[in-house]
Structure formats: structure tokens, C-alpha cells
PDB file of C-alpha atoms and ligand atoms in Angstrom:
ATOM      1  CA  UNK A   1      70.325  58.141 170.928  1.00 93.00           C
ATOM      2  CA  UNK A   2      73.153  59.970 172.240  1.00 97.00           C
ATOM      3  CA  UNK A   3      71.849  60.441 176.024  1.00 98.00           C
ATOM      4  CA  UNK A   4      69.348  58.834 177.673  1.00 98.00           C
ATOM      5  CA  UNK A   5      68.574  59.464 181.455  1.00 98.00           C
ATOM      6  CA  UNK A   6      66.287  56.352 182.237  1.00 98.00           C
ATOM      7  CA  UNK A   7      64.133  56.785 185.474  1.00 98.00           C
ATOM      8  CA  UNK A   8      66.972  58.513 187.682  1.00 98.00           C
ATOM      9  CA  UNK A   9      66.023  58.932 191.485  1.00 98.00           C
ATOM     10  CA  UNK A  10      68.651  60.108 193.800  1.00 98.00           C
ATOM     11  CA  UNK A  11      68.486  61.513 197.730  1.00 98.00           C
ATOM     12  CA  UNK A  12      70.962  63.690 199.574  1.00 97.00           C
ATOM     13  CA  UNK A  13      70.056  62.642 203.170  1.00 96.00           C
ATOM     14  CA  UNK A  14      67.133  60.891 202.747  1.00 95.00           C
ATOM     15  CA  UNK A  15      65.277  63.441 200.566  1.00 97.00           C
ATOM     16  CA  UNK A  16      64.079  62.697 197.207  1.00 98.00           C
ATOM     17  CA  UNK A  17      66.134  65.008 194.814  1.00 98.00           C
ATOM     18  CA  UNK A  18      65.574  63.765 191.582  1.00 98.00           C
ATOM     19  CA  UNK A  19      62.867  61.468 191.438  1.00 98.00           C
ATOM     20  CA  UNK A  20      62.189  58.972 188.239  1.00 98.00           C
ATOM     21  CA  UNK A  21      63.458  61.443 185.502  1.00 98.00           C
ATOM     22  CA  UNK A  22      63.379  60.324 182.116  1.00 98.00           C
ATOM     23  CA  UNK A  23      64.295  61.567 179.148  1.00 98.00           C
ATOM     24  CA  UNK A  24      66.572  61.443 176.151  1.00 98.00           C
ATOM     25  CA  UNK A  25      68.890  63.823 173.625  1.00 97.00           C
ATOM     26  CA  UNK A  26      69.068  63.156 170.118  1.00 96.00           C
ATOM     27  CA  UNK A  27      72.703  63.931 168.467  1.00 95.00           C
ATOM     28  CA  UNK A  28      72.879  67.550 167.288  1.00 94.00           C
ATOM     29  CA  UNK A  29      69.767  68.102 169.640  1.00 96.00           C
ATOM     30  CA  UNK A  30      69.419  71.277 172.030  1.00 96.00           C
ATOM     31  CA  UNK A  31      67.458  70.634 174.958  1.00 97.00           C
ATOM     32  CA  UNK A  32      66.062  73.109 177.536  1.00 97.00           C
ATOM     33  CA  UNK A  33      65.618  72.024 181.156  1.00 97.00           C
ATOM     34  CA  UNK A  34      64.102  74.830 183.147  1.00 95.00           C
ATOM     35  CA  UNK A  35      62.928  74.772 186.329  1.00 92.00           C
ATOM     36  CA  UNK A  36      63.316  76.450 189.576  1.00 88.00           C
ATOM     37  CA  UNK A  37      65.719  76.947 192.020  1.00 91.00           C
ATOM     38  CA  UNK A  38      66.256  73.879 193.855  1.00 95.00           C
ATOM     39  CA  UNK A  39      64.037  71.851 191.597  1.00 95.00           C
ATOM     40  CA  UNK A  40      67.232  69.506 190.850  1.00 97.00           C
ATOM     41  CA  UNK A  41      68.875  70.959 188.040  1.00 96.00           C
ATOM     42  CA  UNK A  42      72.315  71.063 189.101  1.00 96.00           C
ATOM     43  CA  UNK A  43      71.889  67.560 190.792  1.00 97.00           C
ATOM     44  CA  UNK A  44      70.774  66.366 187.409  1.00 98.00           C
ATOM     45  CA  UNK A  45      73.463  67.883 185.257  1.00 97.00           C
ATOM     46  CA  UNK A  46      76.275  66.230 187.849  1.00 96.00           C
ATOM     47  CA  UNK A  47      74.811  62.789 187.649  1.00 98.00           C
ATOM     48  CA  UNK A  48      75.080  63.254 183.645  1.00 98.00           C
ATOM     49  CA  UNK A  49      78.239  64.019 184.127  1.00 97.00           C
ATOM     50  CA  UNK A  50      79.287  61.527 186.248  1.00 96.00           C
ATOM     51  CA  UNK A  51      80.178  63.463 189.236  1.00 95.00           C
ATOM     52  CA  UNK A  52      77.069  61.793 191.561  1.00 96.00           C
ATOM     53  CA  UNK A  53      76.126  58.563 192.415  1.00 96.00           C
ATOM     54  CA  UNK A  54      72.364  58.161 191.792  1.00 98.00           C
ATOM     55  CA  UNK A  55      70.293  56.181 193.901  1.00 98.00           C
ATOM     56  CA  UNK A  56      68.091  54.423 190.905  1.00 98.00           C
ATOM     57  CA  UNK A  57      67.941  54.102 187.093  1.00 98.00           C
ATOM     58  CA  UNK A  58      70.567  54.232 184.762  1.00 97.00           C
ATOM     59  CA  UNK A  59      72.796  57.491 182.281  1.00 98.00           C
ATOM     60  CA  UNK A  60      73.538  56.114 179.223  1.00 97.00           C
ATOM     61  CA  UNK A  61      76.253  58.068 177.009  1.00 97.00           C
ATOM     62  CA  UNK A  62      75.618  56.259 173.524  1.00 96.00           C
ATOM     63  CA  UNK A  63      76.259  52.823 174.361  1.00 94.00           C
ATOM     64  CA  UNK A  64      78.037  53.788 177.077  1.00 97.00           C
ATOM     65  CA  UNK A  65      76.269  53.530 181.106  1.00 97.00           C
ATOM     66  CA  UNK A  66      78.209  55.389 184.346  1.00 96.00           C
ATOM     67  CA  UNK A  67      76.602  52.583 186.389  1.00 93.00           C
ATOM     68  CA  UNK A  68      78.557  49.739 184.247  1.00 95.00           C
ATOM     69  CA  UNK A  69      81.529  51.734 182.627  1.00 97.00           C
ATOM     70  CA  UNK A  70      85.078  50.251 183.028  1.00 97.00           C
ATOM     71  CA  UNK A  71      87.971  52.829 183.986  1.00 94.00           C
ATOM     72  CA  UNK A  72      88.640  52.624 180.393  1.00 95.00           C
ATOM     73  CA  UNK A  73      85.080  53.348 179.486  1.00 96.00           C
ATOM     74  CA  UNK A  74      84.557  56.231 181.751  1.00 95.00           C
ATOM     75  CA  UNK A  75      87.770  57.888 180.180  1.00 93.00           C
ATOM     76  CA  UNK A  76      85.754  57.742 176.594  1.00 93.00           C
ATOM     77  CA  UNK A  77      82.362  58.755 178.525  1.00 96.00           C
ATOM     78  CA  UNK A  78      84.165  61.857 179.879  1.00 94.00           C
ATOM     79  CA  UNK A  79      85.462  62.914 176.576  1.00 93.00           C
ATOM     80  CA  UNK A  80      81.929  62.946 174.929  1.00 95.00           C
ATOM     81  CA  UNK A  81      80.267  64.986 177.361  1.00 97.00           C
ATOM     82  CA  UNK A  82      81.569  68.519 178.548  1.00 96.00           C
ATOM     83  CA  UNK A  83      80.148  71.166 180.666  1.00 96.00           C
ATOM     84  CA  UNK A  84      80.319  74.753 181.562  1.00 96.00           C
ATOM     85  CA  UNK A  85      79.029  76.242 185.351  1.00 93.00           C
ATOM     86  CA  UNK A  86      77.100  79.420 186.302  1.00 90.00           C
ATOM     87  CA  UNK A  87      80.944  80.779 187.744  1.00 84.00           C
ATOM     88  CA  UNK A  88      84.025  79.700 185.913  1.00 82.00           C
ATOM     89  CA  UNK A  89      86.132  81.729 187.890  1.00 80.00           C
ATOM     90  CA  UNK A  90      86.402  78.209 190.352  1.00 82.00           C
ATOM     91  CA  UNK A  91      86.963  75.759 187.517  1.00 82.00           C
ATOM     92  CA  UNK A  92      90.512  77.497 186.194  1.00 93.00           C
ATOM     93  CA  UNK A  93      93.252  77.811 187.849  1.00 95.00           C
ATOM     94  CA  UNK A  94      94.273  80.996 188.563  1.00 95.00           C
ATOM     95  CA  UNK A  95      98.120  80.579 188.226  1.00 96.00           C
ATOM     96  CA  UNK A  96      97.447  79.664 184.525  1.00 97.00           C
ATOM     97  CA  UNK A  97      97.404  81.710 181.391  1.00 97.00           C
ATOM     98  CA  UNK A  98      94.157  80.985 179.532  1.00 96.00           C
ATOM     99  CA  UNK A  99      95.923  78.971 177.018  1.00 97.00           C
ATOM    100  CA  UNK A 100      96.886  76.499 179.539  1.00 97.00           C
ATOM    101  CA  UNK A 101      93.923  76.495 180.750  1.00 96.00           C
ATOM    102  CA  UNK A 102      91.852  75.709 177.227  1.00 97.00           C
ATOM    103  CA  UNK A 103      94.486  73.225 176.157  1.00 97.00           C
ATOM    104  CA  UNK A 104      94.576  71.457 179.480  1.00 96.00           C
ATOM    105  CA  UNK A 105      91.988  68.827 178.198  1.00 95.00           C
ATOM    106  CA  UNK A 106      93.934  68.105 174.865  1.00 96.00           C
ATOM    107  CA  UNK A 107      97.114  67.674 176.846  1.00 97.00           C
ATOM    108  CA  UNK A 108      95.463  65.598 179.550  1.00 94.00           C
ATOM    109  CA  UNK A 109      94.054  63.117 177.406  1.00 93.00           C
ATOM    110  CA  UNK A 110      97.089  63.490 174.825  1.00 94.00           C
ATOM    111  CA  UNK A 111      95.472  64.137 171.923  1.00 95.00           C
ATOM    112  CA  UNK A 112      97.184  67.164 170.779  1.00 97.00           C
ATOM    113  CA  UNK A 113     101.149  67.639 169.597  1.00 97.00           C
ATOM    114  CA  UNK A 114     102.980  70.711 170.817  1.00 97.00           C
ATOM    115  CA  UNK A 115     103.034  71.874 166.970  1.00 98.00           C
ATOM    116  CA  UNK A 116      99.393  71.996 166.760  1.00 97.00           C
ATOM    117  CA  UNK A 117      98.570  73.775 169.433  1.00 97.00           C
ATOM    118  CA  UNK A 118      98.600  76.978 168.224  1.00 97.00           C
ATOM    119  CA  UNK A 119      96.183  76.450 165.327  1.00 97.00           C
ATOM    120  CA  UNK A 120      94.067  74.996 168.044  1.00 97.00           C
ATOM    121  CA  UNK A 121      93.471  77.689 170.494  1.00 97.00           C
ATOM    122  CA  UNK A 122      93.177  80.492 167.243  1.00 97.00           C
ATOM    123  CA  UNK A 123      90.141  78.127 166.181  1.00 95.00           C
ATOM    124  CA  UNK A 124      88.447  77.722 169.155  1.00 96.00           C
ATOM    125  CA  UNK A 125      88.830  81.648 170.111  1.00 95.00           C
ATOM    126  CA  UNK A 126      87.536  82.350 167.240  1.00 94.00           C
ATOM    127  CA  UNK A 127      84.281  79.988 167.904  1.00 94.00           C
ATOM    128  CA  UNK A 128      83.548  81.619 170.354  1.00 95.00           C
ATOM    129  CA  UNK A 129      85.110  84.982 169.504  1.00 93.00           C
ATOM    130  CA  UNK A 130      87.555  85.632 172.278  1.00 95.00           C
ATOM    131  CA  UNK A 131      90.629  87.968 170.905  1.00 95.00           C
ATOM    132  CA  UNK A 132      93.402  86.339 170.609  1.00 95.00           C
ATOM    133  CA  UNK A 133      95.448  88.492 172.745  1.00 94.00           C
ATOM    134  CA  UNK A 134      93.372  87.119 175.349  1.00 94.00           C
ATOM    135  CA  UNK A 135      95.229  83.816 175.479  1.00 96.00           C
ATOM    136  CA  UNK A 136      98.024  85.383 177.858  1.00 97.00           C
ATOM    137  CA  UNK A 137      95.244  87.013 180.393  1.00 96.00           C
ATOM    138  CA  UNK A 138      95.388  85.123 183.470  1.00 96.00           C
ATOM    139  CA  UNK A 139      91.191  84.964 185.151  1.00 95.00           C
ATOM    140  CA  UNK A 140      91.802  87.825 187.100  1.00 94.00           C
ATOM    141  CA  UNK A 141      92.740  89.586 184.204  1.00 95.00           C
ATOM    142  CA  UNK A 142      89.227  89.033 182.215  1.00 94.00           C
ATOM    143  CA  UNK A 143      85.278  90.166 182.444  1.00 93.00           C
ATOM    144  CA  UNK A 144      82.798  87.258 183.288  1.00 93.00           C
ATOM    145  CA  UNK A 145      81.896  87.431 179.811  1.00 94.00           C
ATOM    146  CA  UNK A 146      85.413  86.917 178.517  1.00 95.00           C
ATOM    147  CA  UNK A 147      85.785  83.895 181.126  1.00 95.00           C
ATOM    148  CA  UNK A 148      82.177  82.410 180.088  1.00 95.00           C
ATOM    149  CA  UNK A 149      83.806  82.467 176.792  1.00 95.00           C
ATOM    150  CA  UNK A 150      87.064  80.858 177.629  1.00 96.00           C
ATOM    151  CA  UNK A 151      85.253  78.186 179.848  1.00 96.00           C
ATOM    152  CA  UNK A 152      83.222  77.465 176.295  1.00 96.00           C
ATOM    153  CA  UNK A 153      86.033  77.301 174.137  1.00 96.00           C
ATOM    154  CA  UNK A 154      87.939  74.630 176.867  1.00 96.00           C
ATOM    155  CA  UNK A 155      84.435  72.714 177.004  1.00 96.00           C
ATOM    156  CA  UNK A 156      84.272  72.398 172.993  1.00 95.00           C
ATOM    157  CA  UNK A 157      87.903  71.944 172.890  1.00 95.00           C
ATOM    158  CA  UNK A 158      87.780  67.966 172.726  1.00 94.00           C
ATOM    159  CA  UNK A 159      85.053  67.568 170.156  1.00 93.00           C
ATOM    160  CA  UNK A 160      82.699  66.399 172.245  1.00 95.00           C
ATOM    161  CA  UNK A 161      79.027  65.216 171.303  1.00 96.00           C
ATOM    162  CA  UNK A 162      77.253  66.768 174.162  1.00 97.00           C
ATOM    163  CA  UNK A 163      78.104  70.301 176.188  1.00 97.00           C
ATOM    164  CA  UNK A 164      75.781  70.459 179.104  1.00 97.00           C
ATOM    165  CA  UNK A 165      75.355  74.520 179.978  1.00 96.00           C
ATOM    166  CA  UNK A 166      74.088  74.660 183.870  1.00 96.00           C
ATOM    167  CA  UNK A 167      73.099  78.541 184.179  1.00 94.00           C
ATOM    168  CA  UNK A 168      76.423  79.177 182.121  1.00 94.00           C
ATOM    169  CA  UNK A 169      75.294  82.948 180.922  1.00 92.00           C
ATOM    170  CA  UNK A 170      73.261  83.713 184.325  1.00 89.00           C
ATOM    171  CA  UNK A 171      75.463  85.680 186.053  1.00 89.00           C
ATOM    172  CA  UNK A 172      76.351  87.818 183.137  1.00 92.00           C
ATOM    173  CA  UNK A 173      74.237  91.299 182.473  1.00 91.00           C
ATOM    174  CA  UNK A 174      72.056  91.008 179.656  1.00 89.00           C
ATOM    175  CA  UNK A 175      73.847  92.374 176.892  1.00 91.00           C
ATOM    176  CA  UNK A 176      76.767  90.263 177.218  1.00 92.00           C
ATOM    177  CA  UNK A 177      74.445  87.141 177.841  1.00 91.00           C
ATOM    178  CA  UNK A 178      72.815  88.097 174.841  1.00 91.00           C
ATOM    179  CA  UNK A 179      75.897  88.260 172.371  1.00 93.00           C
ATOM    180  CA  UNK A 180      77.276  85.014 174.646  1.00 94.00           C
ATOM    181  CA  UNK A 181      74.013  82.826 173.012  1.00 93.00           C
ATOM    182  CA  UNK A 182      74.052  84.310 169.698  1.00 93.00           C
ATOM    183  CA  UNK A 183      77.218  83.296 169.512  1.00 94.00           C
ATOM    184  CA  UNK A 184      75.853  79.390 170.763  1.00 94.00           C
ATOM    185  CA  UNK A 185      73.191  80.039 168.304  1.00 92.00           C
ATOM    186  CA  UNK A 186      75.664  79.901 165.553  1.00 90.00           C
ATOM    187  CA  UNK A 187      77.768  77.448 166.533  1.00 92.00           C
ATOM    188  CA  UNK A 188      75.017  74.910 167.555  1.00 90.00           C
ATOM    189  CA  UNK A 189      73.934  75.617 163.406  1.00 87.00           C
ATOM    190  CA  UNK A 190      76.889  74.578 161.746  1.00 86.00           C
ATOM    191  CA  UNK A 191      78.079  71.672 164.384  1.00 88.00           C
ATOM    192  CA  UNK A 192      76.895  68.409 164.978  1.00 88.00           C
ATOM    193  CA  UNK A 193      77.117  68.940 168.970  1.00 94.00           C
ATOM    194  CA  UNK A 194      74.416  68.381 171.116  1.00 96.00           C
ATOM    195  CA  UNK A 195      73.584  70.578 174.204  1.00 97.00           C
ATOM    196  CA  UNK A 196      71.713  70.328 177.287  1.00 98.00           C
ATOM    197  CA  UNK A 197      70.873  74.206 178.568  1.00 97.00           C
ATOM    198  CA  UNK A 198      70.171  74.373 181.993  1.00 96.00           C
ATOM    199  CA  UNK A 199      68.486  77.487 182.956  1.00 91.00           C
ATOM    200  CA  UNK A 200      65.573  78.696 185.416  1.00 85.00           C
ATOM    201  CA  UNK A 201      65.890  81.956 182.650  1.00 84.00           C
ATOM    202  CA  UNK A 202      62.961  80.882 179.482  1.00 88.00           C
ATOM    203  CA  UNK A 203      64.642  83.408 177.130  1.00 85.00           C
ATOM    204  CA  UNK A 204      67.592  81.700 177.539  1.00 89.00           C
ATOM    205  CA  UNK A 205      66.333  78.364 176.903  1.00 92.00           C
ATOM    206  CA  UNK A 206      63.586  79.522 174.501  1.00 90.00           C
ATOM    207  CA  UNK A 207      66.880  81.359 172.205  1.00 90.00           C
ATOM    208  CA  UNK A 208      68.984  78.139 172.150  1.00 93.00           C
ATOM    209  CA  UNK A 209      66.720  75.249 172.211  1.00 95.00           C
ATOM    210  CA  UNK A 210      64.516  73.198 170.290  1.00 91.00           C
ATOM    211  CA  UNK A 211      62.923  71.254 173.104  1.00 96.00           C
ATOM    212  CA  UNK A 212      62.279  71.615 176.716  1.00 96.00           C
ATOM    213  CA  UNK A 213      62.008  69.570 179.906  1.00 97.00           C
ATOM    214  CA  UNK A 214      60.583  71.082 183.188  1.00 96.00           C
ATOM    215  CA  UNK A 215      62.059  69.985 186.398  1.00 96.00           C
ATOM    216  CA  UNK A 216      59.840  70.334 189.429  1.00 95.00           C
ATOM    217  CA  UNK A 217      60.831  69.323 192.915  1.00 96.00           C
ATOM    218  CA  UNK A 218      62.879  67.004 190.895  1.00 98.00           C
ATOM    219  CA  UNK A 219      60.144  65.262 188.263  1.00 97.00           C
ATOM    220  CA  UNK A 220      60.189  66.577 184.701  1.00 98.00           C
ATOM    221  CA  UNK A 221      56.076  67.371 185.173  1.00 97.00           C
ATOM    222  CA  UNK A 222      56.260  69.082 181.118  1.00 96.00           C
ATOM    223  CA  UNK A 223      58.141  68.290 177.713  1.00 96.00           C
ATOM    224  CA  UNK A 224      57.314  69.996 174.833  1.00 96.00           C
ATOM    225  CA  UNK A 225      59.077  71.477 171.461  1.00 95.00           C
ATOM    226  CA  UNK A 226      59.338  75.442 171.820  1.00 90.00           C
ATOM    227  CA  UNK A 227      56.903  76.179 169.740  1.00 89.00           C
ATOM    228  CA  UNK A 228      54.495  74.091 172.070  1.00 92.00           C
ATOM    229  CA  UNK A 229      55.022  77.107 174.784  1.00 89.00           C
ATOM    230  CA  UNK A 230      51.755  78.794 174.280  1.00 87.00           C
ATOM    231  CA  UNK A 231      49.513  75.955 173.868  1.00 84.00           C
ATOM    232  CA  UNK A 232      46.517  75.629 176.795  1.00 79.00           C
ATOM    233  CA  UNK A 233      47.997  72.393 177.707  1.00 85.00           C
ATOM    234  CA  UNK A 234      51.061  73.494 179.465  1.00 93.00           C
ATOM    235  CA  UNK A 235      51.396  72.278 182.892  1.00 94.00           C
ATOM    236  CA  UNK A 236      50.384  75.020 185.448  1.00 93.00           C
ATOM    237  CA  UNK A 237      54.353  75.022 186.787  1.00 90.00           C
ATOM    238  CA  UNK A 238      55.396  75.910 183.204  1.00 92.00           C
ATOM    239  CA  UNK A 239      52.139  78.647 182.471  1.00 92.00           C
ATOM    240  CA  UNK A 240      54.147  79.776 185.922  1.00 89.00           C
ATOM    241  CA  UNK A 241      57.457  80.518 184.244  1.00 87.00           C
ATOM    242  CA  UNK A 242      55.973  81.423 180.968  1.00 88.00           C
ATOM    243  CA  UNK A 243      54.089  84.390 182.255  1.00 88.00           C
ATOM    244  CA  UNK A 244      56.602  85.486 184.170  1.00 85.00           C
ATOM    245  CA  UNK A 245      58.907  85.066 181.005  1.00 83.00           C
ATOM    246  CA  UNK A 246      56.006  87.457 178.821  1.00 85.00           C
ATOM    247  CA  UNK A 247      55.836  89.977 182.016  1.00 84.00           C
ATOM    248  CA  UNK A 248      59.343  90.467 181.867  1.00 77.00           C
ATOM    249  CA  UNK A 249      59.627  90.725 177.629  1.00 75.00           C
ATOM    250  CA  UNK A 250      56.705  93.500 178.135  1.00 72.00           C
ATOM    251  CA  UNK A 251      58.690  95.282 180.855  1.00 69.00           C
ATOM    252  CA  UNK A 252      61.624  95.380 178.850  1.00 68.00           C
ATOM    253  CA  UNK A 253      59.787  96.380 175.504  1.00 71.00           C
ATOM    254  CA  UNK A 254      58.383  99.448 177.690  1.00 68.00           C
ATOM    255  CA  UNK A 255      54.447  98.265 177.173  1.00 57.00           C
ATOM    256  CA  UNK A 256      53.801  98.535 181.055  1.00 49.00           C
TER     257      UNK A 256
HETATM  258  P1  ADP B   1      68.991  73.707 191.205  1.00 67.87           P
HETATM  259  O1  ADP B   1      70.241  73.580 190.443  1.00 67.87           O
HETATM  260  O2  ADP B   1      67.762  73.419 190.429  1.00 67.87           O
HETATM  261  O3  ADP B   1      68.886  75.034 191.916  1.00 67.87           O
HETATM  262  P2  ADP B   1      70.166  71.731 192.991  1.00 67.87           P
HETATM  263  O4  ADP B   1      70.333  70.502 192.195  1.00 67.87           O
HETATM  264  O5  ADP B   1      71.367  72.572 193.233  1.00 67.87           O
HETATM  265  O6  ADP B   1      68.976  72.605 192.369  1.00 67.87           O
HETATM  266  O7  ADP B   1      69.548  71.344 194.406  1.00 67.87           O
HETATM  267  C1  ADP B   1      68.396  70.527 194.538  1.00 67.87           C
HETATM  268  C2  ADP B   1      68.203  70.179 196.011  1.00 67.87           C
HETATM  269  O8  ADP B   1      69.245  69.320 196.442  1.00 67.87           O
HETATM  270  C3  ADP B   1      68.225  71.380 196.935  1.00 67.87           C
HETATM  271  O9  ADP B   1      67.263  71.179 197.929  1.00 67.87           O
HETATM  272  C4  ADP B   1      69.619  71.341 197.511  1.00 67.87           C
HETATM  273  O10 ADP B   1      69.637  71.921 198.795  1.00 67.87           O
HETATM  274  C5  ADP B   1      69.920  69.869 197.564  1.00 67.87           C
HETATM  275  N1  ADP B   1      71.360  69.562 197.399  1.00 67.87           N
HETATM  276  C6  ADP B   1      72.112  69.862 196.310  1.00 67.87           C
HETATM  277  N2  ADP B   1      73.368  69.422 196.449  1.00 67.87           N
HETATM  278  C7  ADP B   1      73.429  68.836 197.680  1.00 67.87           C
HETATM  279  C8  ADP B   1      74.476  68.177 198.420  1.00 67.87           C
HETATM  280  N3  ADP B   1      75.699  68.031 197.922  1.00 67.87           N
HETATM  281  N4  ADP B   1      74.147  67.700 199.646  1.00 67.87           N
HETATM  282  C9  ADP B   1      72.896  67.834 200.153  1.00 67.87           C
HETATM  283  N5  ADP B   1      71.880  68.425 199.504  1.00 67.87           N
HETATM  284  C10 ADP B   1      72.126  68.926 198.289  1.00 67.87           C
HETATM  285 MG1   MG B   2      71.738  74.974 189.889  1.00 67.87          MG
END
């Protein structure tokens, strides 16, 4: 078991947020958690991260728990688990090239030489196919789709064994969300990585992932593998999103 969020509650001023939410990902695993806004998601995905405090249960990381972790622990917890944010624009500086920026992690937890670091960044712009000539842009300098793509390549940059995507393509317009997970789809094939794909978009989640968790007024109230979508024992929240989800995919294919 890689992650394993074990009946989780947690209030921001006395309001239930996220109440008793259980559930686990597999190594290699892509999970879907859809819900909608203000259901918890983002709440969720910090408390995996170890940003929050929750209020009850326990995040396991492997054998590894936030709630119990030594300093040295949490150092090894924060190297297997990496995220990327709806806006990346906040999360790099914007007095640094994007090299800096993608190699910061290596350098901060000194596990790269000086002489390797070149290799490094051609790799990971390749992953996630970002010209190279990009590496000298500073943020201001690049699309939201180039940025999504750097914020990627800095989130796989340390190997980790689970990237957690919280509405990481929703700002983008569709085409370049759509080449941004095709290009996920493909890596998540030939790499052992695990991701958790937070999104209140089904495509999105439907594209990437090979289960999915709904989050309502913070309970998951539905868990099913994606093939599961369209059976008549969905929970009325998730028949909610998935006819929204067909009503959209017949607007765009012109039947309407
Ligand atoms: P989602 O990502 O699904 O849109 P969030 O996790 O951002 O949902 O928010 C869930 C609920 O928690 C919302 O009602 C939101 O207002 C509240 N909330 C989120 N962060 C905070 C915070 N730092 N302080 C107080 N309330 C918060
Ligand atoms: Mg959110």
C-alpha cells in the first residue's frame, strides 16, 4: 500500500471539512477524486501532503504516518509525494530561470552533482515535452500550458512514488489540457508512479484514471473503477456529474 488515508476528519472553525475519509492508492495506481467545489478536495490533497493538521485519523505514506513522523522521517515522506496546483504561476519564483526552478528540489535535498544537471533537466523536458530552449524563460516569459508543464517536470523531478494533481490542467483551454494529459497518459504507462488527480472536470479524471473516489461535503459517498461509471448503482451525486459530463461530450460532438 503506498497511501492510505484512514478515517480523516478535519474542521476549519468548527465546521466539518473532511469528515471520516477513507481510502487507499496502490503503487503505480491512478486515482480520480472528483467532487465539487468546496466538497474538500483541496483540504484533502494538503493533509496528504502534509501541509494541514487533521483533526482525526491517520496519512500513511508506505510505512511512513505525518501524525508520528520524526523530522528525519518527514524529510523522506516529502520526497515520495509531490504535487502540482490549479496556478503555478505562485509556486515559482519569478526571479528564477526555469532551470532553477526544476532543479531546486534536487539541489535542496542534495541529491544531484553540478555535472549532472544538465542531463537532468533535458530528461525531464522531454517527459513532459517542454523545448529545451525553454529552460532560460523566466514565468512571465511562458503560456500556462508551458508553466503546467514546467511545474510537472519539477514535481517528477525527485522520483517520487506519488504526484498528487489538484485541478493541475483546469485553468488551461481545452486543447492544451488535452495534449497536457496525453502527455500524463504516457508517462503514467511506462512509470511506476502513482497519481492522485484531483478534478471537479470527469473527462479529466475519466482520461487519466483507473479508479475514482467522490468527495461530497467532505465524505467519499462513491468508489468505483471507471468502467463502473455507467452502472445504475452510482450514487445520485455522481449520476449528477456524470450527466453533466455526457451533456457536455454531446455539446461538443455537435449532437444538440
Ligand atoms: P475544493 O478544493 O473541493 O473546492 P476546499 O478544500 O478548497 O474545496 O474547501 C472546502 C471547504 O473548506 C470550503 O468550505 C472552504 O471554504 C473551507 N476552507 C478551505 N480552506 C480553508 C481555510 N484555510 N480556512 C477556513 N476554511 C477553509
Ligand atoms: Mg480545490
Amino acid at each position: 500500500m503506498l497511501l492510505h488515508v484512514k478515517n480523516v476528519s478535519k474542521n476549519y472553525n468548527d465546521q466539518p471539512v473532511l469528515r471520516d475519509v477513507t481510502f487507499t492508492v496502490q503503487a503505480g495506481e491512478s486515482v480520480g477524486l472528483i467532487g465539487a467545489s468546496g466538497s474538500g478536495k483541496s483540504t484533502l490533497s494538503r493533509c496528504i501532503l502534509g501541509l494541514e493538521s487533521i483533526d482525526a485519523g491517520e496519512i500513511r505514506l508506505r510505512d511512513l504516518s505525518w501524525q508520528t513522523a520524526s523530522r528525519k522521517e518527514i524529510k523522506s515522506m516529502r520526497q515520495r509525494v509531490q504535487a502540482v496546483f490549479q496556478d503555478s504561476s505562485e509556486s515559482f519564483n519569478p526571479r528564477w530561470t526555469l532551470t532553477d526552478s526544476i532543479l531546486e528540489p534536487l539541489r535542496h535535498f542534495r541529491m544531484i552533482e553540478p555535472s549532472e544537471e544538465a542531463t537532468k533537466l533535458a530528461h525531464l523536458c522531454d517527459i513532459v515535452q517542454l523545448p529545451h530552449a525553454c529552460m532560460t524563460s523566466y514565468p512571465r516569459e511562458l503560456s500556462g500550458g508551458q508553466k503546467q508543464r514546467a511545474a510537472i517536470a519539477r514535481s517528477l523531478s525527485l522520483n517520487p512514488q506519488l504526484v498528487l494533481l489538484d485541478e493541475a490542467t483546469t485553468a488551461l483551454d481545452t486543447l492544451t489540457q488535452h495534449h497536457i494529459v496525453e502527455m500524463l497518459q504516457s508517462y503514467h504507462r511506462d512509470q511506476s508512479t502513482a497519481f492522485l488527480i484531483i478534478s471537479h472536470d470527469l473527462s479529466v479524471v475519466s482520461k487519466l484514471c483507473d479508479r475514482i473516489l467522490v468527495l461530497s461535503e467532505g465524505m467519499i459517498v462513491d468508489a468505483f473503477h471507471c468502467h463502473e461509471l455507467f452502472d445504475g448503482s452510482r450514487h445520485p451525486y455522481t449520476i449528477e456529474l456524470r450527466d453533466a459530463f455526457v451533456e457536455k461530450g454531446r455539446f461538443l460532438n455537435g449532437l444538440n
